[in-house]
Amino acid sequence: MSIVGWIVLGLIAGVIAKSLLGGRAKHGIIVTILIGVAGALLGGWAASKFFNIAATGGFFDLSTWIIAIIGSVVLLLIYHAITSGGLRTTRRRRARR
């Protein structure tokens, strides 16, 4: 699959990943799409590099979609941890109680 295919797949995977995260994702659709594209590309690269999975099987291949969605979810979780302060914010809130 070409880079354009991964970008289109990332657009859709980002929206699916945001819906899977539910209330955690408090950002807009543009950030979701950009992180989805990056997550799909990162997931495809990681699957082929580290796990020897042929992630470039095709646009309609189920493994390609799963890899793209997992990559998008991971990046959305990282983005959420960075923008919300991560564990430090939670620890400070508990200490104040």
Short mmCIF file of N, CA, C and O in Angstrom, two decimals:
data_model
loop_
_atom_site.label_atom_id
_atom_site.label_comp_id
_atom_site.label_asym_id
_atom_site.label_seq_id
_atom_site.Cartn_x
_atom_site.Cartn_y
_atom_site.Cartn_z
N MET A 1 0.85 -1.17 0.00
CA MET A 1 0.00 0.00 0.00
C MET A 1 0.90 1.24 0.00
O MET A 1 1.91 1.28 0.67
N SER A 2 0.50 2.24 -0.72
CA SER A 2 1.31 3.45 -0.85
C SER A 2 1.13 4.36 0.37
O SER A 2 0.28 4.13 1.23
N ILE A 3 1.93 5.40 0.42
CA ILE A 3 1.86 6.35 1.52
C ILE A 3 0.50 7.05 1.54
O ILE A 3 -0.04 7.35 2.60
N VAL A 4 -0.09 7.27 0.37
CA VAL A 4 -1.42 7.89 0.31
C VAL A 4 -2.46 6.97 0.93
O VAL A 4 -3.36 7.41 1.65
N GLY A 5 -2.31 5.68 0.68
CA GLY A 5 -3.22 4.71 1.30
C GLY A 5 -3.13 4.72 2.81
O GLY A 5 -4.14 4.65 3.52
N TRP A 6 -1.89 4.83 3.35
CA TRP A 6 -1.71 4.89 4.81
C TRP A 6 -2.30 6.17 5.37
O TRP A 6 -2.82 6.20 6.48
N ILE A 7 -2.23 7.28 4.63
CA ILE A 7 -2.80 8.54 5.10
C ILE A 7 -4.31 8.45 5.17
O ILE A 7 -4.93 8.83 6.17
N VAL A 8 -4.93 7.92 4.13
CA VAL A 8 -6.39 7.75 4.14
C VAL A 8 -6.80 6.79 5.24
O VAL A 8 -7.77 7.04 5.98
N LEU A 9 -6.07 5.71 5.38
CA LEU A 9 -6.34 4.75 6.44
C LEU A 9 -6.19 5.41 7.81
O LEU A 9 -6.98 5.17 8.73
N GLY A 10 -5.18 6.26 7.96
CA GLY A 10 -4.96 6.96 9.21
C GLY A 10 -6.08 7.92 9.57
O GLY A 10 -6.43 8.09 10.74
N LEU A 11 -6.66 8.55 8.56
CA LEU A 11 -7.81 9.43 8.81
C LEU A 11 -8.95 8.66 9.47
O LEU A 11 -9.51 9.09 10.48
N ILE A 12 -9.24 7.52 8.92
CA ILE A 12 -10.34 6.71 9.45
C ILE A 12 -9.94 6.06 10.77
O ILE A 12 -10.73 6.02 11.72
N ALA A 13 -8.71 5.57 10.87
CA ALA A 13 -8.24 4.93 12.10
C ALA A 13 -8.21 5.91 13.26
O ALA A 13 -8.48 5.54 14.40
N GLY A 14 -7.87 7.17 13.00
CA GLY A 14 -7.87 8.18 14.05
C GLY A 14 -9.25 8.41 14.64
O GLY A 14 -9.41 8.53 15.85
N VAL A 15 -10.25 8.44 13.79
CA VAL A 15 -11.62 8.62 14.26
C VAL A 15 -12.07 7.39 15.06
O VAL A 15 -12.70 7.52 16.12
N ILE A 16 -11.71 6.22 14.59
CA ILE A 16 -12.05 4.98 15.32
C ILE A 16 -11.33 4.95 16.66
O ILE A 16 -11.93 4.61 17.69
N ALA A 17 -10.06 5.33 16.67
CA ALA A 17 -9.29 5.33 17.92
C ALA A 17 -9.88 6.31 18.93
O ALA A 17 -9.97 6.01 20.12
N LYS A 18 -10.30 7.47 18.46
CA LYS A 18 -10.90 8.46 19.37
C LYS A 18 -12.19 7.92 19.97
O LYS A 18 -12.47 8.10 21.15
N SER A 19 -12.98 7.23 19.15
CA SER A 19 -14.22 6.68 19.68
C SER A 19 -13.96 5.54 20.66
O SER A 19 -14.71 5.34 21.60
N LEU A 20 -12.87 4.80 20.46
CA LEU A 20 -12.51 3.74 21.40
C LEU A 20 -12.06 4.29 22.75
O LEU A 20 -12.30 3.68 23.79
N LEU A 21 -11.41 5.46 22.74
CA LEU A 21 -10.94 6.07 23.97
C LEU A 21 -12.06 6.74 24.75
O LEU A 21 -11.93 6.96 25.94
N GLY A 22 -13.12 7.08 24.08
CA GLY A 22 -14.28 7.66 24.75
C GLY A 22 -14.00 9.01 25.36
O GLY A 22 -13.52 9.91 24.69
N GLY A 23 -14.28 9.16 26.65
CA GLY A 23 -14.17 10.44 27.33
C GLY A 23 -12.77 10.94 27.53
O GLY A 23 -12.57 12.10 27.86
N ARG A 24 -11.76 10.11 27.36
CA ARG A 24 -10.38 10.54 27.54
C ARG A 24 -9.95 11.55 26.49
O ARG A 24 -9.15 12.42 26.74
N ALA A 25 -10.45 11.39 25.28
CA ALA A 25 -10.02 12.23 24.17
C ALA A 25 -10.82 13.52 24.16
O ALA A 25 -11.98 13.53 23.79
N LYS A 26 -10.20 14.61 24.57
CA LYS A 26 -10.88 15.90 24.66
C LYS A 26 -10.35 16.90 23.64
O LYS A 26 -10.38 18.08 23.87
N HIS A 27 -9.86 16.45 22.53
CA HIS A 27 -9.31 17.33 21.52
C HIS A 27 -10.19 17.30 20.28
O HIS A 27 -11.12 16.52 20.19
N GLY A 28 -9.89 18.17 19.34
CA GLY A 28 -10.71 18.31 18.15
C GLY A 28 -10.43 17.26 17.09
O GLY A 28 -9.52 16.43 17.20
N ILE A 29 -11.21 17.34 16.04
CA ILE A 29 -11.14 16.35 14.96
C ILE A 29 -9.84 16.50 14.16
O ILE A 29 -9.29 15.50 13.69
N ILE A 30 -9.31 17.71 14.04
CA ILE A 30 -8.07 17.91 13.28
C ILE A 30 -6.91 17.20 13.98
O ILE A 30 -6.12 16.49 13.33
N VAL A 31 -6.81 17.35 15.30
CA VAL A 31 -5.75 16.66 16.05
C VAL A 31 -5.95 15.16 15.95
O VAL A 31 -4.99 14.41 15.79
N THR A 32 -7.19 14.70 16.02
CA THR A 32 -7.48 13.28 15.90
C THR A 32 -7.02 12.74 14.56
O THR A 32 -6.41 11.67 14.49
N ILE A 33 -7.30 13.46 13.50
CA ILE A 33 -6.91 13.02 12.16
C ILE A 33 -5.39 13.00 12.01
O ILE A 33 -4.82 12.03 11.51
N LEU A 34 -4.72 14.05 12.48
CA LEU A 34 -3.26 14.10 12.36
C LEU A 34 -2.59 12.99 13.16
O LEU A 34 -1.66 12.33 12.68
N ILE A 35 -3.08 12.77 14.37
CA ILE A 35 -2.51 11.69 15.19
C ILE A 35 -2.89 10.33 14.60
O ILE A 35 -2.11 9.38 14.68
N GLY A 36 -4.06 10.22 14.01
CA GLY A 36 -4.44 8.98 13.36
C GLY A 36 -3.55 8.63 12.19
O GLY A 36 -3.13 7.48 12.03
N VAL A 37 -3.22 9.63 11.39
CA VAL A 37 -2.32 9.40 10.25
C VAL A 37 -0.94 8.99 10.76
O VAL A 37 -0.35 8.01 10.29
N ALA A 38 -0.43 9.73 11.75
CA ALA A 38 0.89 9.40 12.31
C ALA A 38 0.87 8.03 12.98
O ALA A 38 1.82 7.25 12.86
N GLY A 39 -0.23 7.70 13.66
CA GLY A 39 -0.35 6.39 14.31
C GLY A 39 -0.40 5.25 13.31
O GLY A 39 0.19 4.18 13.53
N ALA A 40 -1.09 5.46 12.21
CA ALA A 40 -1.15 4.43 11.17
C ALA A 40 0.22 4.20 10.55
O ALA A 40 0.64 3.06 10.33
N LEU A 41 0.91 5.29 10.27
CA LEU A 41 2.26 5.16 9.70
C LEU A 41 3.21 4.51 10.70
O LEU A 41 3.99 3.62 10.35
N LEU A 42 3.15 4.95 11.96
CA LEU A 42 4.01 4.37 12.98
C LEU A 42 3.66 2.90 13.23
O LEU A 42 4.55 2.05 13.37
N GLY A 43 2.37 2.58 13.28
CA GLY A 43 1.96 1.19 13.48
C GLY A 43 2.41 0.29 12.34
O GLY A 43 2.88 -0.83 12.56
N GLY A 44 2.29 0.78 11.10
CA GLY A 44 2.75 0.01 9.95
C GLY A 44 4.24 -0.21 9.96
O GLY A 44 4.73 -1.31 9.67
N TRP A 45 4.98 0.84 10.33
CA TRP A 45 6.44 0.71 10.41
C TRP A 45 6.85 -0.24 11.52
O TRP A 45 7.70 -1.11 11.32
N ALA A 46 6.25 -0.10 12.71
CA ALA A 46 6.61 -0.94 13.85
C ALA A 46 6.26 -2.40 13.60
O ALA A 46 7.02 -3.31 13.96
N ALA A 47 5.11 -2.65 12.96
CA ALA A 47 4.71 -4.03 12.69
C ALA A 47 5.67 -4.72 11.74
O ALA A 47 6.01 -5.89 11.92
N SER A 48 6.12 -3.99 10.74
CA SER A 48 7.04 -4.61 9.79
C SER A 48 8.47 -4.68 10.33
O SER A 48 9.18 -5.64 10.07
N LYS A 49 8.88 -3.69 11.12
CA LYS A 49 10.26 -3.64 11.61
C LYS A 49 10.49 -4.59 12.78
O LYS A 49 11.45 -5.34 12.79
N PHE A 50 9.62 -4.55 13.78
CA PHE A 50 9.85 -5.28 15.02
C PHE A 50 9.19 -6.66 15.07
O PHE A 50 9.67 -7.56 15.73
N PHE A 51 8.04 -6.79 14.40
CA PHE A 51 7.29 -8.04 14.50
C PHE A 51 7.26 -8.84 13.21
O PHE A 51 6.61 -9.88 13.13
N ASN A 52 7.92 -8.34 12.17
CA ASN A 52 7.96 -9.00 10.86
C ASN A 52 6.57 -9.33 10.32
O ASN A 52 6.35 -10.38 9.73
N ILE A 53 5.63 -8.43 10.56
CA ILE A 53 4.27 -8.57 10.04
C ILE A 53 4.18 -7.72 8.78
O ILE A 53 4.54 -6.55 8.78
N ALA A 54 3.69 -8.31 7.73
CA ALA A 54 3.52 -7.57 6.48
C ALA A 54 2.30 -6.67 6.60
O ALA A 54 1.18 -7.06 6.33
N ALA A 55 2.53 -5.45 7.05
CA ALA A 55 1.44 -4.51 7.28
C ALA A 55 0.99 -3.82 6.00
O ALA A 55 0.06 -3.04 6.00
N THR A 56 1.65 -4.12 4.92
CA THR A 56 1.32 -3.48 3.65
C THR A 56 0.52 -4.41 2.75
O THR A 56 0.64 -4.36 1.53
N GLY A 57 -0.29 -5.26 3.36
CA GLY A 57 -1.05 -6.24 2.60
C GLY A 57 -2.04 -5.62 1.65
O GLY A 57 -2.27 -6.10 0.56
N GLY A 58 -2.65 -4.55 2.03
CA GLY A 58 -3.62 -3.89 1.19
C GLY A 58 -4.58 -3.08 2.03
O GLY A 58 -4.68 -3.26 3.25
N PHE A 59 -5.28 -2.18 1.39
CA PHE A 59 -6.18 -1.29 2.10
C PHE A 59 -7.31 -2.04 2.80
O PHE A 59 -7.73 -1.67 3.88
N PHE A 60 -7.81 -3.09 2.20
CA PHE A 60 -8.94 -3.82 2.76
C PHE A 60 -8.53 -5.04 3.58
O PHE A 60 -9.38 -5.83 3.97
N ASP A 61 -7.25 -5.16 3.89
CA ASP A 61 -6.77 -6.26 4.70
C ASP A 61 -7.03 -5.95 6.18
O ASP A 61 -6.71 -4.87 6.67
N LEU A 62 -7.60 -6.92 6.91
CA LEU A 62 -7.96 -6.70 8.31
C LEU A 62 -6.75 -6.41 9.18
O LEU A 62 -6.80 -5.55 10.06
N SER A 63 -5.64 -7.08 8.94
CA SER A 63 -4.44 -6.84 9.76
C SER A 63 -3.93 -5.41 9.58
O SER A 63 -3.43 -4.80 10.53
N THR A 64 -4.06 -4.86 8.40
CA THR A 64 -3.65 -3.49 8.16
C THR A 64 -4.47 -2.53 8.99
O THR A 64 -3.95 -1.60 9.61
N TRP A 65 -5.77 -2.75 9.05
CA TRP A 65 -6.67 -1.89 9.83
C TRP A 65 -6.38 -2.01 11.33
O TRP A 65 -6.34 -1.01 12.04
N ILE A 66 -6.16 -3.22 11.79
CA ILE A 66 -5.89 -3.43 13.22
C ILE A 66 -4.59 -2.73 13.60
O ILE A 66 -4.51 -2.06 14.64
N ILE A 67 -3.57 -2.87 12.79
CA ILE A 67 -2.28 -2.23 13.05
C ILE A 67 -2.44 -0.71 13.07
O ILE A 67 -1.91 -0.03 13.95
N ALA A 68 -3.17 -0.16 12.13
CA ALA A 68 -3.37 1.29 12.07
C ALA A 68 -4.15 1.80 13.27
O ALA A 68 -3.82 2.84 13.85
N ILE A 69 -5.17 1.07 13.68
CA ILE A 69 -5.98 1.50 14.83
C ILE A 69 -5.17 1.40 16.12
O ILE A 69 -5.21 2.31 16.95
N ILE A 70 -4.40 0.33 16.29
CA ILE A 70 -3.56 0.20 17.49
C ILE A 70 -2.53 1.32 17.54
O ILE A 70 -2.31 1.93 18.59
N GLY A 71 -1.89 1.61 16.42
CA GLY A 71 -0.92 2.71 16.37
C GLY A 71 -1.56 4.04 16.71
O GLY A 71 -1.00 4.86 17.45
N SER A 72 -2.78 4.27 16.24
CA SER A 72 -3.49 5.51 16.52
C SER A 72 -3.88 5.61 17.99
O SER A 72 -3.76 6.67 18.60
N VAL A 73 -4.35 4.50 18.56
CA VAL A 73 -4.72 4.51 19.98
C VAL A 73 -3.50 4.80 20.85
O VAL A 73 -3.56 5.60 21.79
N VAL A 74 -2.37 4.17 20.53
CA VAL A 74 -1.15 4.40 21.31
C VAL A 74 -0.73 5.86 21.25
O VAL A 74 -0.44 6.48 22.29
N LEU A 75 -0.73 6.45 20.06
CA LEU A 75 -0.33 7.85 19.95
C LEU A 75 -1.34 8.78 20.61
O LEU A 75 -0.95 9.78 21.22
N LEU A 76 -2.63 8.46 20.53
CA LEU A 76 -3.63 9.29 21.21
C LEU A 76 -3.46 9.22 22.72
O LEU A 76 -3.62 10.22 23.42
N LEU A 77 -3.13 8.05 23.25
CA LEU A 77 -2.88 7.93 24.69
C LEU A 77 -1.64 8.72 25.10
O LEU A 77 -1.64 9.38 26.16
N ILE A 78 -0.60 8.67 24.30
CA ILE A 78 0.61 9.45 24.59
C ILE A 78 0.28 10.94 24.53
O ILE A 78 0.69 11.71 25.42
N TYR A 79 -0.46 11.36 23.52
CA TYR A 79 -0.86 12.77 23.40
C TYR A 79 -1.68 13.19 24.62
O TYR A 79 -1.47 14.27 25.18
N HIS A 80 -2.60 12.35 25.03
CA HIS A 80 -3.43 12.67 26.19
C HIS A 80 -2.59 12.78 27.46
O HIS A 80 -2.79 13.68 28.27
N ALA A 81 -1.62 11.88 27.63
CA ALA A 81 -0.75 11.93 28.81
C ALA A 81 0.09 13.20 28.83
O ALA A 81 0.31 13.79 29.88
N ILE A 82 0.55 13.63 27.66
CA ILE A 82 1.39 14.83 27.60
C ILE A 82 0.56 16.10 27.82
O ILE A 82 0.96 16.98 28.59
N THR A 83 -0.60 16.19 27.18
CA THR A 83 -1.39 17.41 27.28
C THR A 83 -2.13 17.55 28.59
O THR A 83 -2.45 18.66 29.01
N SER A 84 -2.42 16.46 29.27
CA SER A 84 -3.15 16.55 30.54
C SER A 84 -2.21 16.55 31.73
O SER A 84 -2.66 16.61 32.87
N GLY A 85 -0.95 16.46 31.54
CA GLY A 85 0.01 16.45 32.62
C GLY A 85 0.39 15.07 33.08
O GLY A 85 1.26 14.90 33.91
N GLY A 86 -0.26 14.06 32.57
CA GLY A 86 0.08 12.67 32.88
C GLY A 86 -0.08 12.32 34.34
O GLY A 86 -1.01 12.75 35.00
N LEU A 87 0.84 11.56 34.87
CA LEU A 87 0.77 11.10 36.25
C LEU A 87 1.04 12.20 37.25
O LEU A 87 0.52 12.17 38.37
N ARG A 88 1.81 13.19 36.88
CA ARG A 88 2.13 14.26 37.81
C ARG A 88 0.89 15.00 38.25
O ARG A 88 0.74 15.32 39.42
N THR A 89 -0.05 15.26 37.33
CA THR A 89 -1.28 15.96 37.68
C THR A 89 -2.11 15.12 38.63
O THR A 89 -2.66 15.62 39.60
N THR A 90 -2.20 13.82 38.39
CA THR A 90 -2.98 12.94 39.24
C THR A 90 -2.38 12.89 40.64
O THR A 90 -3.11 12.94 41.63
N ARG A 91 -1.08 12.81 40.75
CA ARG A 91 -0.42 12.75 42.05
C ARG A 91 -0.65 14.04 42.83
O ARG A 91 -0.87 14.03 44.02
N ARG A 92 -0.58 15.18 42.16
CA ARG A 92 -0.79 16.46 42.83
C ARG A 92 -2.22 16.58 43.33
O ARG A 92 -2.45 17.08 44.42
N ARG A 93 -3.16 16.11 42.55
CA ARG A 93 -4.56 16.17 43.00
C ARG A 93 -4.78 15.31 44.21
O ARG A 93 -5.51 15.69 45.12
N ARG A 94 -4.18 14.13 44.25
CA ARG A 94 -4.33 13.25 45.40
C ARG A 94 -3.67 13.85 46.64
O ARG A 94 -4.16 13.69 47.75
N ALA A 95 -2.54 14.52 46.46
CA ALA A 95 -1.82 15.09 47.59
C ALA A 95 -2.60 16.25 48.22
O ALA A 95 -2.51 16.49 49.42
N ARG A 96 -3.37 16.95 47.41
CA ARG A 96 -4.14 18.10 47.91
C ARG A 96 -5.35 17.66 48.72
O ARG A 96 -5.87 18.43 49.50
N ARG A 97 -5.82 16.47 48.53
CA ARG A 97 -7.04 16.01 49.24
C ARG A 97 -6.81 15.77 50.66
O ARG A 97 -6.11 15.61 51.41
#
